[in-house]
PDB file of C-alpha atoms in Angstrom:
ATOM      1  CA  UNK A   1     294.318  78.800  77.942  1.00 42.00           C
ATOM      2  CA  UNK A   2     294.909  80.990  80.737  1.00 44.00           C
ATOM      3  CA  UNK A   3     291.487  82.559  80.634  1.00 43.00           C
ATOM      4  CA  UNK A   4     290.021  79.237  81.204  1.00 43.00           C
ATOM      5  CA  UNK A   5     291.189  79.053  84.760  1.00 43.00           C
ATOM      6  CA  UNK A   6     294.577  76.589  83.926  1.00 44.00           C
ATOM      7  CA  UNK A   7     298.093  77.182  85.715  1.00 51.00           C
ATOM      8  CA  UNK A   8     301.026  78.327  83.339  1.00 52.00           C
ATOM      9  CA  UNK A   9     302.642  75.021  83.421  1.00 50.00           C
ATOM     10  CA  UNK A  10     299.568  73.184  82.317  1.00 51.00           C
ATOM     11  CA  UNK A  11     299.136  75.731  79.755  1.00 50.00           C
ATOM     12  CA  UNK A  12     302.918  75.106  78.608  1.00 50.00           C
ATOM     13  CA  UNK A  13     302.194  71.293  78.333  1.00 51.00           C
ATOM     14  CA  UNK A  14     298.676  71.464  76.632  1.00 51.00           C
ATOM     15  CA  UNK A  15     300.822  73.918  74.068  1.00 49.00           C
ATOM     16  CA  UNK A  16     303.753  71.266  73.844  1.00 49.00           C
ATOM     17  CA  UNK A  17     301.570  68.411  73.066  1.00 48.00           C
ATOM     18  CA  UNK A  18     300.264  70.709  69.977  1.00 51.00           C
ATOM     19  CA  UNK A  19     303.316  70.879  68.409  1.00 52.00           C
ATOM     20  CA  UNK A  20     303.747  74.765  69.324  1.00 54.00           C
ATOM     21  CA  UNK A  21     307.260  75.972  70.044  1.00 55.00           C
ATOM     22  CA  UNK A  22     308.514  76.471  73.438  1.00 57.00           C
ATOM     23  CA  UNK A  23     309.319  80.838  73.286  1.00 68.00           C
ATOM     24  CA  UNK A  24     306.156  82.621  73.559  1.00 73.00           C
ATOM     25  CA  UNK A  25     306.760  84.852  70.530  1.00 74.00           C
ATOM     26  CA  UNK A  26     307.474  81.822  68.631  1.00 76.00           C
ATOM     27  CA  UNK A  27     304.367  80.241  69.517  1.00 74.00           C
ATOM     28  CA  UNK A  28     302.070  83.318  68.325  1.00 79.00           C
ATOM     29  CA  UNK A  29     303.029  83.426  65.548  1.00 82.00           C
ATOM     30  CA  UNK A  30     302.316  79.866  64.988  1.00 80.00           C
ATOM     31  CA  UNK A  31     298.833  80.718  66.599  1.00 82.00           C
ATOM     32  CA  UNK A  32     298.030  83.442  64.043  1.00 84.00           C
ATOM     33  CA  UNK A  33     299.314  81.599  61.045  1.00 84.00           C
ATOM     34  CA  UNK A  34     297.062  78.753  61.537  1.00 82.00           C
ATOM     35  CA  UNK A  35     293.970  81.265  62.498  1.00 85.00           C
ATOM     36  CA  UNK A  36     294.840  82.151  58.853  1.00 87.00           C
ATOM     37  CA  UNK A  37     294.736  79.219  57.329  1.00 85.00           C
ATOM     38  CA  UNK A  38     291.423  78.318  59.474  1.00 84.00           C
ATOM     39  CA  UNK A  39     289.902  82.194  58.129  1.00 86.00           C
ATOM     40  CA  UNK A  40     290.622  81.393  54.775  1.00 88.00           C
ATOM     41  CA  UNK A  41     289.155  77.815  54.886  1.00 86.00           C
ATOM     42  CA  UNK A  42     292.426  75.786  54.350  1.00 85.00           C
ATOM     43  CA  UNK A  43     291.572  72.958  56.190  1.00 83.00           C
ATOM     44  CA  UNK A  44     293.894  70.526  54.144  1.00 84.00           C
ATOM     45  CA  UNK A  45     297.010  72.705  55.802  1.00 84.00           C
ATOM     46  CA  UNK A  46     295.454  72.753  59.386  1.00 81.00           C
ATOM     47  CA  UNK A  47     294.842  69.040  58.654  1.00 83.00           C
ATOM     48  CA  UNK A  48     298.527  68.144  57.014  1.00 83.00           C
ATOM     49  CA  UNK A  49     300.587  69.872  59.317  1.00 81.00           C
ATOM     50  CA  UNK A  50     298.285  68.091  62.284  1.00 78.00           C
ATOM     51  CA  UNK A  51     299.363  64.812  61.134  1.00 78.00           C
ATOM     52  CA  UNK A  52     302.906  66.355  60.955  1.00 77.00           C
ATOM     53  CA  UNK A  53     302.743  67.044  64.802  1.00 74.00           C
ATOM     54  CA  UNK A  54     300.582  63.593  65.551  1.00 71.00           C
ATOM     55  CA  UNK A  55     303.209  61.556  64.348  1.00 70.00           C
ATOM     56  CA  UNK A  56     306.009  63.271  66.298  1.00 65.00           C
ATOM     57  CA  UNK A  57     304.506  62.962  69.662  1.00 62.00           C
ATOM     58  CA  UNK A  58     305.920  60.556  72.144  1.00 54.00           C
ATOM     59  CA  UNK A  59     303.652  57.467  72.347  1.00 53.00           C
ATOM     60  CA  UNK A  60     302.457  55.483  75.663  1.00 50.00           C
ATOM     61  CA  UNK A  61     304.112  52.664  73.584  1.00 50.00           C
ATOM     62  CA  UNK A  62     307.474  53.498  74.106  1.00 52.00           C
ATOM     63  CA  UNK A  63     306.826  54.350  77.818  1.00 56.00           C
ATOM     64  CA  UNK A  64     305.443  50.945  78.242  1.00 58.00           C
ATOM     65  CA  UNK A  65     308.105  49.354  76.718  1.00 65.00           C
ATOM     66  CA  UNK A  66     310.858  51.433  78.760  1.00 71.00           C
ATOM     67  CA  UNK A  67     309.286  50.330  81.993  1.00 72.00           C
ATOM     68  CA  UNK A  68     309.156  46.803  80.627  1.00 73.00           C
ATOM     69  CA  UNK A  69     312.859  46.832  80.380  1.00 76.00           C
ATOM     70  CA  UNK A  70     313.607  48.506  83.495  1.00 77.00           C
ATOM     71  CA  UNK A  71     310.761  45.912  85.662  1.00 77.00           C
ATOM     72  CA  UNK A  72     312.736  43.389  84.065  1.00 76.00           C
ATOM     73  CA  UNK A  73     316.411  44.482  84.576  1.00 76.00           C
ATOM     74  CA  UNK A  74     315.366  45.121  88.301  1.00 77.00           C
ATOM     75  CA  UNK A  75     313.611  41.879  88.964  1.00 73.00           C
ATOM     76  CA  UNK A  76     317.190  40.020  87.360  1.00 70.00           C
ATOM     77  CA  UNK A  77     319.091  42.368  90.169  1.00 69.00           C
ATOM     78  CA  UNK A  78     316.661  41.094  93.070  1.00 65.00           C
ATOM     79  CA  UNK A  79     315.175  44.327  93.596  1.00 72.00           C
ATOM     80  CA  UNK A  80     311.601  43.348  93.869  1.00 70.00           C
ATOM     81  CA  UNK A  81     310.521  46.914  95.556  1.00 69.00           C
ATOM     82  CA  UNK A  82     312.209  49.089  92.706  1.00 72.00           C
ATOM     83  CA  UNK A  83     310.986  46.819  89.859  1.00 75.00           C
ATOM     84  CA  UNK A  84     307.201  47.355  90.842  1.00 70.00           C
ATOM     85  CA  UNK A  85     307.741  51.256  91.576  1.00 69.00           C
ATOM     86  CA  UNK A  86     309.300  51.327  88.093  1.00 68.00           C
ATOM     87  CA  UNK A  87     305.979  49.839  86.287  1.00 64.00           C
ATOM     88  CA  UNK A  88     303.765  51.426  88.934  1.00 62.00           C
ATOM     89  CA  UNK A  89     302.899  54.766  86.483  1.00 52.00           C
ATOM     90  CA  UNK A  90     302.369  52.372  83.222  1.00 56.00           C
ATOM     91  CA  UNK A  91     300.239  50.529  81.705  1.00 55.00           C
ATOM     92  CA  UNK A  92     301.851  47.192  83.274  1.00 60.00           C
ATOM     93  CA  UNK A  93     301.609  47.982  87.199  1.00 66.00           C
ATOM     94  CA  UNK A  94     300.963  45.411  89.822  1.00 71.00           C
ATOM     95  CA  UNK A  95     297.482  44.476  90.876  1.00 79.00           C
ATOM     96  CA  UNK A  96     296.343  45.214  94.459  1.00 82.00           C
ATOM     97  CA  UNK A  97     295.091  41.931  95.672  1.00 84.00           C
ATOM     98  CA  UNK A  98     291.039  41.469  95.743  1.00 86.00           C
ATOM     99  CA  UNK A  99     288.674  38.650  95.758  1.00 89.00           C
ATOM    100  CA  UNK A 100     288.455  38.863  92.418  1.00 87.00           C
ATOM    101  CA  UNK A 101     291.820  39.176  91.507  1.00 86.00           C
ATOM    102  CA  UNK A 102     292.257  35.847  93.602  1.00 87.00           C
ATOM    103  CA  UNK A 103     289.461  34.243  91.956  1.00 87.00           C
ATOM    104  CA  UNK A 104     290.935  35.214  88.276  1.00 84.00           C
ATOM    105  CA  UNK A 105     294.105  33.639  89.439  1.00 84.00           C
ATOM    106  CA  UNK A 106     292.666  30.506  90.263  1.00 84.00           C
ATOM    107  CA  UNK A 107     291.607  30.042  86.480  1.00 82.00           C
ATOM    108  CA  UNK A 108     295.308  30.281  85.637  1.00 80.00           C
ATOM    109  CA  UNK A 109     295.977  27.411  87.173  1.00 76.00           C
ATOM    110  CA  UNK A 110     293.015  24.910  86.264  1.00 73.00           C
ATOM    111  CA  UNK A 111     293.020  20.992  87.434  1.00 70.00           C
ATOM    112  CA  UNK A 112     295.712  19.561  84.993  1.00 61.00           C
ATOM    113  CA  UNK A 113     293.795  17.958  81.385  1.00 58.00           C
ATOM    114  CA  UNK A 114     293.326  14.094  81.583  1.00 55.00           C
ATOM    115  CA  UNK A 115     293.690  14.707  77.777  1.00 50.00           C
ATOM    116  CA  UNK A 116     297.248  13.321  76.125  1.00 52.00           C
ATOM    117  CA  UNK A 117     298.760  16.313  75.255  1.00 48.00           C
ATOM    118  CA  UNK A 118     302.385  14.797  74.765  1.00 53.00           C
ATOM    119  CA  UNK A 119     304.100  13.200  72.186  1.00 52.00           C
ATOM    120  CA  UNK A 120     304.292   9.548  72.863  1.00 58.00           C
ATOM    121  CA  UNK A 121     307.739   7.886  72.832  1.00 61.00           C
ATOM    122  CA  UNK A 122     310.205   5.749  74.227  1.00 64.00           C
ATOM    123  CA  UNK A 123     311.770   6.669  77.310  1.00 63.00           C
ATOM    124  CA  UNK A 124     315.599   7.063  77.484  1.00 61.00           C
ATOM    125  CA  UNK A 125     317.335   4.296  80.227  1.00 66.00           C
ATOM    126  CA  UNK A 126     317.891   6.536  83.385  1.00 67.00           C
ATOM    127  CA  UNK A 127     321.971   5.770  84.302  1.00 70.00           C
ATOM    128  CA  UNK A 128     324.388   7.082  87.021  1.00 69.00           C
ATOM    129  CA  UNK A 129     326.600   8.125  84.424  1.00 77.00           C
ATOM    130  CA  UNK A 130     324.263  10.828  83.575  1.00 82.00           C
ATOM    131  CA  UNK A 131     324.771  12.973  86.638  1.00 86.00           C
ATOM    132  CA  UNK A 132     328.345  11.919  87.175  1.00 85.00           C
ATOM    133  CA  UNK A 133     329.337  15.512  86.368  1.00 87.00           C
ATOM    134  CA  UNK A 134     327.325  17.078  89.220  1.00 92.00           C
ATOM    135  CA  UNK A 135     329.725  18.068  92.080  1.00 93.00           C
ATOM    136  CA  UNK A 136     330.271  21.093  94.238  1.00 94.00           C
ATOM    137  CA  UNK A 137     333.077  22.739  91.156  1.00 94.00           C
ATOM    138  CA  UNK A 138     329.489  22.284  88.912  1.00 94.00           C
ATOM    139  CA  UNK A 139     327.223  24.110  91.630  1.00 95.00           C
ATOM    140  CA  UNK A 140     329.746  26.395  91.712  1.00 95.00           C
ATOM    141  CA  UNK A 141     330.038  27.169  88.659  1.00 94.00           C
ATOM    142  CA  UNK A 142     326.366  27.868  87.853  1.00 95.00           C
ATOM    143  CA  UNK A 143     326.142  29.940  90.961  1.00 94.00           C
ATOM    144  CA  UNK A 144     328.308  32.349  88.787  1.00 93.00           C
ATOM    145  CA  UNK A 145     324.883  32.797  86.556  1.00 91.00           C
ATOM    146  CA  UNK A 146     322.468  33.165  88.789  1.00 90.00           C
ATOM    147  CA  UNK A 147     320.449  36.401  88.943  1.00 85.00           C
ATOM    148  CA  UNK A 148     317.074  37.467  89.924  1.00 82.00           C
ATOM    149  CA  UNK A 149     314.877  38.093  93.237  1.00 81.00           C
ATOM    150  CA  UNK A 150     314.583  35.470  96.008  1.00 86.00           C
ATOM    151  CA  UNK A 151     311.266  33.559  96.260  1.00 89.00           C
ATOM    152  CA  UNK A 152     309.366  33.256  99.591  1.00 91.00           C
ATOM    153  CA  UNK A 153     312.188  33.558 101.377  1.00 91.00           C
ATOM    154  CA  UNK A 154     313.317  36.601 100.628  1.00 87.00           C
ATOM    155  CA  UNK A 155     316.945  34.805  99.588  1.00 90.00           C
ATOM    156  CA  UNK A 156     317.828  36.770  96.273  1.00 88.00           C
ATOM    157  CA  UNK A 157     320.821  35.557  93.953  1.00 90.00           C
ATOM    158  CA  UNK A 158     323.257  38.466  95.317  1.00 89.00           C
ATOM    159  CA  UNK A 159     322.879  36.708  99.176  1.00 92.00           C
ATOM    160  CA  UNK A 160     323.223  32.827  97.252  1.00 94.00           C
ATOM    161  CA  UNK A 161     326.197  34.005  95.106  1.00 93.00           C
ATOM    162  CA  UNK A 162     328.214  35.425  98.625  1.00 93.00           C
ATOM    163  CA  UNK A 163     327.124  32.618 100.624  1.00 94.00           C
ATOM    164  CA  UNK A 164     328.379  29.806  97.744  1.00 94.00           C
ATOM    165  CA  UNK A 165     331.471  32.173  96.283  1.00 93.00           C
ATOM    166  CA  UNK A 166     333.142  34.465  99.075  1.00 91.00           C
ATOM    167  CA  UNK A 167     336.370  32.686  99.766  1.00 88.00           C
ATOM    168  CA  UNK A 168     335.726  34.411 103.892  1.00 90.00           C
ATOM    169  CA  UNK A 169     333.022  31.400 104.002  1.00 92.00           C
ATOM    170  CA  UNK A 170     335.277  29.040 103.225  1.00 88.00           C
ATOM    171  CA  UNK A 171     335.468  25.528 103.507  1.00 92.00           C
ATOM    172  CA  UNK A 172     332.015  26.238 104.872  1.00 94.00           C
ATOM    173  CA  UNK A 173     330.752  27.342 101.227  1.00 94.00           C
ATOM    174  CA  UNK A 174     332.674  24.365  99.634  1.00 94.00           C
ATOM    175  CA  UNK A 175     330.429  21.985 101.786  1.00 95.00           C
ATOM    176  CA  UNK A 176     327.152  23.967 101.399  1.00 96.00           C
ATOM    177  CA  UNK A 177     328.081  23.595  97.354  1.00 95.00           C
ATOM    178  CA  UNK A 178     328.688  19.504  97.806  1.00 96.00           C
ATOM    179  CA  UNK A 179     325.358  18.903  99.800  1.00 96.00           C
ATOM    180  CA  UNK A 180     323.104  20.941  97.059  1.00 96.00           C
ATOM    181  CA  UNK A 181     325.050  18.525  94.395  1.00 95.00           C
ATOM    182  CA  UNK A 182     323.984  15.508  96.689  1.00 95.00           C
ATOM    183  CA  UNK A 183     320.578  17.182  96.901  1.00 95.00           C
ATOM    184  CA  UNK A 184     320.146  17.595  92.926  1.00 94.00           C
ATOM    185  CA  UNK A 185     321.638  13.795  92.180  1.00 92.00           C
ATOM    186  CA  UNK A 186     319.184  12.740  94.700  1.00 92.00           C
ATOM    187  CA  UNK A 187     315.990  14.721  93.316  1.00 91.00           C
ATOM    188  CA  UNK A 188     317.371  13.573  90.190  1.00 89.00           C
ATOM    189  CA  UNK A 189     317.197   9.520  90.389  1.00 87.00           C
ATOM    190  CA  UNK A 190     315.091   8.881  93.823  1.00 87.00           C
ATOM    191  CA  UNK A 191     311.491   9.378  93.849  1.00 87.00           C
ATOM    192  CA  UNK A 192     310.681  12.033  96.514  1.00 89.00           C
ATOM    193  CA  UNK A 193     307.777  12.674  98.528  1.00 90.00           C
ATOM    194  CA  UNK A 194     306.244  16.194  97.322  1.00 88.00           C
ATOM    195  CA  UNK A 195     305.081  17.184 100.632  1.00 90.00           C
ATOM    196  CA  UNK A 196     308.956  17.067 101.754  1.00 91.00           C
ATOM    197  CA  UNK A 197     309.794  19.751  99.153  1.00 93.00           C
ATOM    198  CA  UNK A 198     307.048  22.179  99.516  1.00 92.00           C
ATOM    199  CA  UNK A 199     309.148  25.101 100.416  1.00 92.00           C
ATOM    200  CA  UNK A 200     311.684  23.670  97.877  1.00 94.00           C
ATOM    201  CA  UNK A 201     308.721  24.981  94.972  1.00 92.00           C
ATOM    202  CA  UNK A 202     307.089  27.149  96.543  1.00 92.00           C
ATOM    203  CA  UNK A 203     306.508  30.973  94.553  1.00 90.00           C
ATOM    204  CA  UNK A 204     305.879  34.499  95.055  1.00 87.00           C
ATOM    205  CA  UNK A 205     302.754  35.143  92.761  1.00 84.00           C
ATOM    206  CA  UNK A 206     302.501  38.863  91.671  1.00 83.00           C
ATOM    207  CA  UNK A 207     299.795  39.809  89.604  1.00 85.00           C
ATOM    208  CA  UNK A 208     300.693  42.569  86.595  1.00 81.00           C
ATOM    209  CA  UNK A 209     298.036  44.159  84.442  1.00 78.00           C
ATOM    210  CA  UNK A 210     297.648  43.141  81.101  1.00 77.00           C
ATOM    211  CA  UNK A 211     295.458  44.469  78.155  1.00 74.00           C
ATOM    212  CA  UNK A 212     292.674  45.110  77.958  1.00 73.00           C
ATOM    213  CA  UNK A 213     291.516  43.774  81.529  1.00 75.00           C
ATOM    214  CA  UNK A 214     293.250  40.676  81.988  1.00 78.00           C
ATOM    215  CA  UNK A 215     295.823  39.940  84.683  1.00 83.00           C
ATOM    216  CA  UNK A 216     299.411  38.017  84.053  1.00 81.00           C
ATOM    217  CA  UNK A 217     300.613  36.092  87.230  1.00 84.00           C
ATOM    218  CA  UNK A 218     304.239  36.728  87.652  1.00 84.00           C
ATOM    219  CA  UNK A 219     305.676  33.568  89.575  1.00 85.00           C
ATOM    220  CA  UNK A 220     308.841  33.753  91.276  1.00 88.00           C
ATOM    221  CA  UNK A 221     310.693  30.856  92.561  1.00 91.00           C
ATOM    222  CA  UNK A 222     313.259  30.067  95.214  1.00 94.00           C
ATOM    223  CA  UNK A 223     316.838  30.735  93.500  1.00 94.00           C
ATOM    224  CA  UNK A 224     317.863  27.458  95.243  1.00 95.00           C
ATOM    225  CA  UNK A 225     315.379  25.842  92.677  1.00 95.00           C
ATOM    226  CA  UNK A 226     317.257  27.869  89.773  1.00 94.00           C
ATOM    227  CA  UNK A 227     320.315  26.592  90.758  1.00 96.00           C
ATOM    228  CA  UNK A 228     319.450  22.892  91.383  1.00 96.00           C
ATOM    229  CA  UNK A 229     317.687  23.890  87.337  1.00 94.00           C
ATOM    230  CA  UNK A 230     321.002  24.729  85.936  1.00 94.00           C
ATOM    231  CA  UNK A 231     322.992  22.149  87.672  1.00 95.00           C
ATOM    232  CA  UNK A 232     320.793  19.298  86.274  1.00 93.00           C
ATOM    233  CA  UNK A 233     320.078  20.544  82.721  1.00 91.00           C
ATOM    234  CA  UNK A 234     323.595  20.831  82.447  1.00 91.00           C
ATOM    235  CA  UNK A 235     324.347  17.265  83.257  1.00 90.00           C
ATOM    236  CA  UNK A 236     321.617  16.249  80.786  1.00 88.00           C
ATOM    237  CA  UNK A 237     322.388  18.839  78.071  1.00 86.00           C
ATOM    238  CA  UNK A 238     323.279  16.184  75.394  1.00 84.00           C
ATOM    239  CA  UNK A 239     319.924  14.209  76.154  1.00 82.00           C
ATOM    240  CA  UNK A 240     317.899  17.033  75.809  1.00 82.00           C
ATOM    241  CA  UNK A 241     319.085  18.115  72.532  1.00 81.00           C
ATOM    242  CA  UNK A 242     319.082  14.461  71.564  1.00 80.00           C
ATOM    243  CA  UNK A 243     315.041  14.249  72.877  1.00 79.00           C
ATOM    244  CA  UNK A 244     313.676  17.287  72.011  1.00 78.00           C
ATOM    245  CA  UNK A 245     315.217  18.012  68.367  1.00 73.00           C
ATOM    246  CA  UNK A 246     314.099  19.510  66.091  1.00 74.00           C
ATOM    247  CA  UNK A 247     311.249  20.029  67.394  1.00 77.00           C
ATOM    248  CA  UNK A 248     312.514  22.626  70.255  1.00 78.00           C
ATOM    249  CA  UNK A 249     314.732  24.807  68.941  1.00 78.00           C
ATOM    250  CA  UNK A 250     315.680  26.965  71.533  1.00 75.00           C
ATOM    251  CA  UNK A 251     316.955  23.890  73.979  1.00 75.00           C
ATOM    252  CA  UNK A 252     320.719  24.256  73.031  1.00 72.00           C
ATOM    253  CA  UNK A 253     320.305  23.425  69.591  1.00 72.00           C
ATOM    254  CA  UNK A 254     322.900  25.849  68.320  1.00 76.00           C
ATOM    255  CA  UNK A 255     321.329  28.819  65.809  1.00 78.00           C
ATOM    256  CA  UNK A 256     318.366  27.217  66.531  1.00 78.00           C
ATOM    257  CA  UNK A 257     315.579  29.870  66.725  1.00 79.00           C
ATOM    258  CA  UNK A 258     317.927  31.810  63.328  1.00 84.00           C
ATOM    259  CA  UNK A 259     316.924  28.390  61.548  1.00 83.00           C
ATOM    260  CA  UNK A 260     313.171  28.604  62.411  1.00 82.00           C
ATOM    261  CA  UNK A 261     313.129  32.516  61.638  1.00 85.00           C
ATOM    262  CA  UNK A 262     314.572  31.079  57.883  1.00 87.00           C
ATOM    263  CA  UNK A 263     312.194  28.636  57.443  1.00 85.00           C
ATOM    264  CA  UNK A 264     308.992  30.248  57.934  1.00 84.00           C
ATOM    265  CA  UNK A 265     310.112  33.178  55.645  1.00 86.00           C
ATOM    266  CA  UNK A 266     311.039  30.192  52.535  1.00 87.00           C
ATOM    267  CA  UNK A 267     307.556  29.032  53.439  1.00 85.00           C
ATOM    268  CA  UNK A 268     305.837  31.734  53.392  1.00 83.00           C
ATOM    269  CA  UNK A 269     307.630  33.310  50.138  1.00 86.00           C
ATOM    270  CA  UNK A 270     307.000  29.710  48.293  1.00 86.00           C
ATOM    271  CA  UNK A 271     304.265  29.955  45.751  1.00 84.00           C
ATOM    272  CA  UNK A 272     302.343  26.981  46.594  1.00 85.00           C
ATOM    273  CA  UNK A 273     301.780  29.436  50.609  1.00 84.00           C
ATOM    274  CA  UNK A 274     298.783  32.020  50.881  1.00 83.00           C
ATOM    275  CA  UNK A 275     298.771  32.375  54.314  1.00 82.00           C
ATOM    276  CA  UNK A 276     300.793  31.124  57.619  1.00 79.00           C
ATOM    277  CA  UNK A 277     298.479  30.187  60.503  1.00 81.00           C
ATOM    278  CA  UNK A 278     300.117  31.329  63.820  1.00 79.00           C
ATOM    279  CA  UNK A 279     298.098  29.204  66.797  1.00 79.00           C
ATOM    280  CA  UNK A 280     298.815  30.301  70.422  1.00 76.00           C
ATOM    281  CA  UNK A 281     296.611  28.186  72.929  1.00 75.00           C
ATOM    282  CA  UNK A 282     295.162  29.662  75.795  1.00 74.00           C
ATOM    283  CA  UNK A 283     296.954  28.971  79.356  1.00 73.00           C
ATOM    284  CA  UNK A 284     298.797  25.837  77.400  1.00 71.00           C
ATOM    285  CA  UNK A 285     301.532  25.365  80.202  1.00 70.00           C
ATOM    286  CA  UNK A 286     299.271  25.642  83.278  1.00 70.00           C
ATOM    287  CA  UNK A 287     296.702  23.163  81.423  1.00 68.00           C
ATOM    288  CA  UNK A 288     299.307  20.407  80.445  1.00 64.00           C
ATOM    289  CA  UNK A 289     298.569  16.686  82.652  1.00 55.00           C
ATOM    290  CA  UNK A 290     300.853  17.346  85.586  1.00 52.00           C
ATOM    291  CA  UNK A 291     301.375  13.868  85.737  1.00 48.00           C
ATOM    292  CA  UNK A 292     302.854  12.966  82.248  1.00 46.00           C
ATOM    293  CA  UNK A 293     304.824  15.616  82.126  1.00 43.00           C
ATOM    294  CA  UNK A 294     306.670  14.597  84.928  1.00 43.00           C
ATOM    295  CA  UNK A 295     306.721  11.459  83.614  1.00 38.00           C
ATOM    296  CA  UNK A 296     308.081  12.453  79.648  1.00 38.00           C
TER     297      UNK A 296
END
């Protein structure tokens, strides 16, 4: 390897990633044996003891997967800037912004279907009593929660958690707490002009790479939305079980998901089952009718 022209360490890596031991006496001696085996036309060996090596090499897999975790424990900390350095060497790294890139990220986010794609029901009588438990001690309380980056603003969970918690800002961050109750009761119950609550929705859209040459939009939202989220699906945590059982399982239905896990396995152990059919439809939540979900 040196004789072709390559630096020691690149020689020392190219001799790592072919299984050869690190001390150079070690490593010609694992040189000559397998000239040996080549000489005396023992390929089976050469080829075993290659499939030895191949399946102890690190993989890009677990790499990927690392910097999956890490993107995503940085992003719950607010640290935007860290999260995309910490993806920027993997397979998942942020895409630099192009025309096309644009253009692909329009056809994420289609015209909504006129298609029903909703189950059609009854709707449950709207009541006061329903949001009677949303106060300042509830906004509170689900500040405690929050985590993640800050939307457009910039306003990450860390700033909303001092601003809403630190006793130094009190009464100030008692009051601040009461008028986002008032705010969620009111977005709640009262129709609301959208254009009033632009900057209420608006997201930070960062496009990631995904295989083989697609791109997944990463939205990120205000954490005032979050919180006004948790306050309200709180309130309404009985109705939604009540509304969306059994059919969700994962919307505070207790062991739900462990349930689902059980079922498919009877299923697909049951002798009357040759097959389970696993359907994932393209861009589902971007396509729904904007209007009846709102509505259901």
């Amino acid at each position: 390897l040196a004789k072709e022209g390559l630096p020691k360490k690149a020689c020392q890596r190219r001799l790592a990633k072919e299984g050869l031991p690190k001390k150079a006496c070690q490593r010609r001696l694992a040189i000559e044996r397998r000239l040996k085996l080549f000489r005396e036309g023992d390929l089976h060996s050469l080829l075993r003891e290659g499939r030895v090596i191949q399946s102890r090499l690190a993989s890009n897999e677990g790499k990927s997967r690392n910097a999956l975790k890490a993107f995503t424990r940085l992003m719950l900390q607010g640290k935007v800037g860290q999260a995309l350095r910490a993806i920027r060497e993997s397979d998942v790294a942020p895409v630099p912004i192009t025309p096309s890139v644009i253009q692909e990220l329009a056809k994420k986010h289609p015209p909504s279907s006129d298609s029903s794609t909703l189950l059609n029901g009854p709707l449950l009588p709207k009541t006061d009593c329903m949001f009677s438990q949303i106060s300042a001690a509830a906004v509170i309380k689900a500040a405690n929660t929050l985590t993640g980056s800050g939307g457009p603003s910039g306003a990450n969970s860390d700033l909303w958690k001092h601003i809403l918690l630190s006793k130094k800002l009190s009464p100030s961050s008692t009051e601040l707490a009461q008028a986002i109750a008032t705010f969620a009761v009111k977005l709640a119950t009262e129709p609301i002009d959208p254009k009033h609550i632009t900057s209420y929705v608006a997201s930070r859209l960062v496009p990631l790479s995904k295989k083989p040459n697609g791109i997944r939009p990463i939205g990120i939202g205000e954490i005032l939305r979050r919180l006004v989220g948790k306050v309200i699906t709180r309130a309404l945590k009985p109705d939604i079980i009540e509304c969306t059982a059994p059919i969700q399982l994962c919307a505070g239905l207790e062991s739900g998901v462990e349930a689902a896990v059980h079922a498919a396995r009877d299923l697909f152990e049951s002798e009357n089952c040759e097959c389970i059919l696993l359907v994932d439809a393209s861009n589902a939540f971007n396509s729904l009718k904007k209007k009846k979900k709102k509505m259901r």
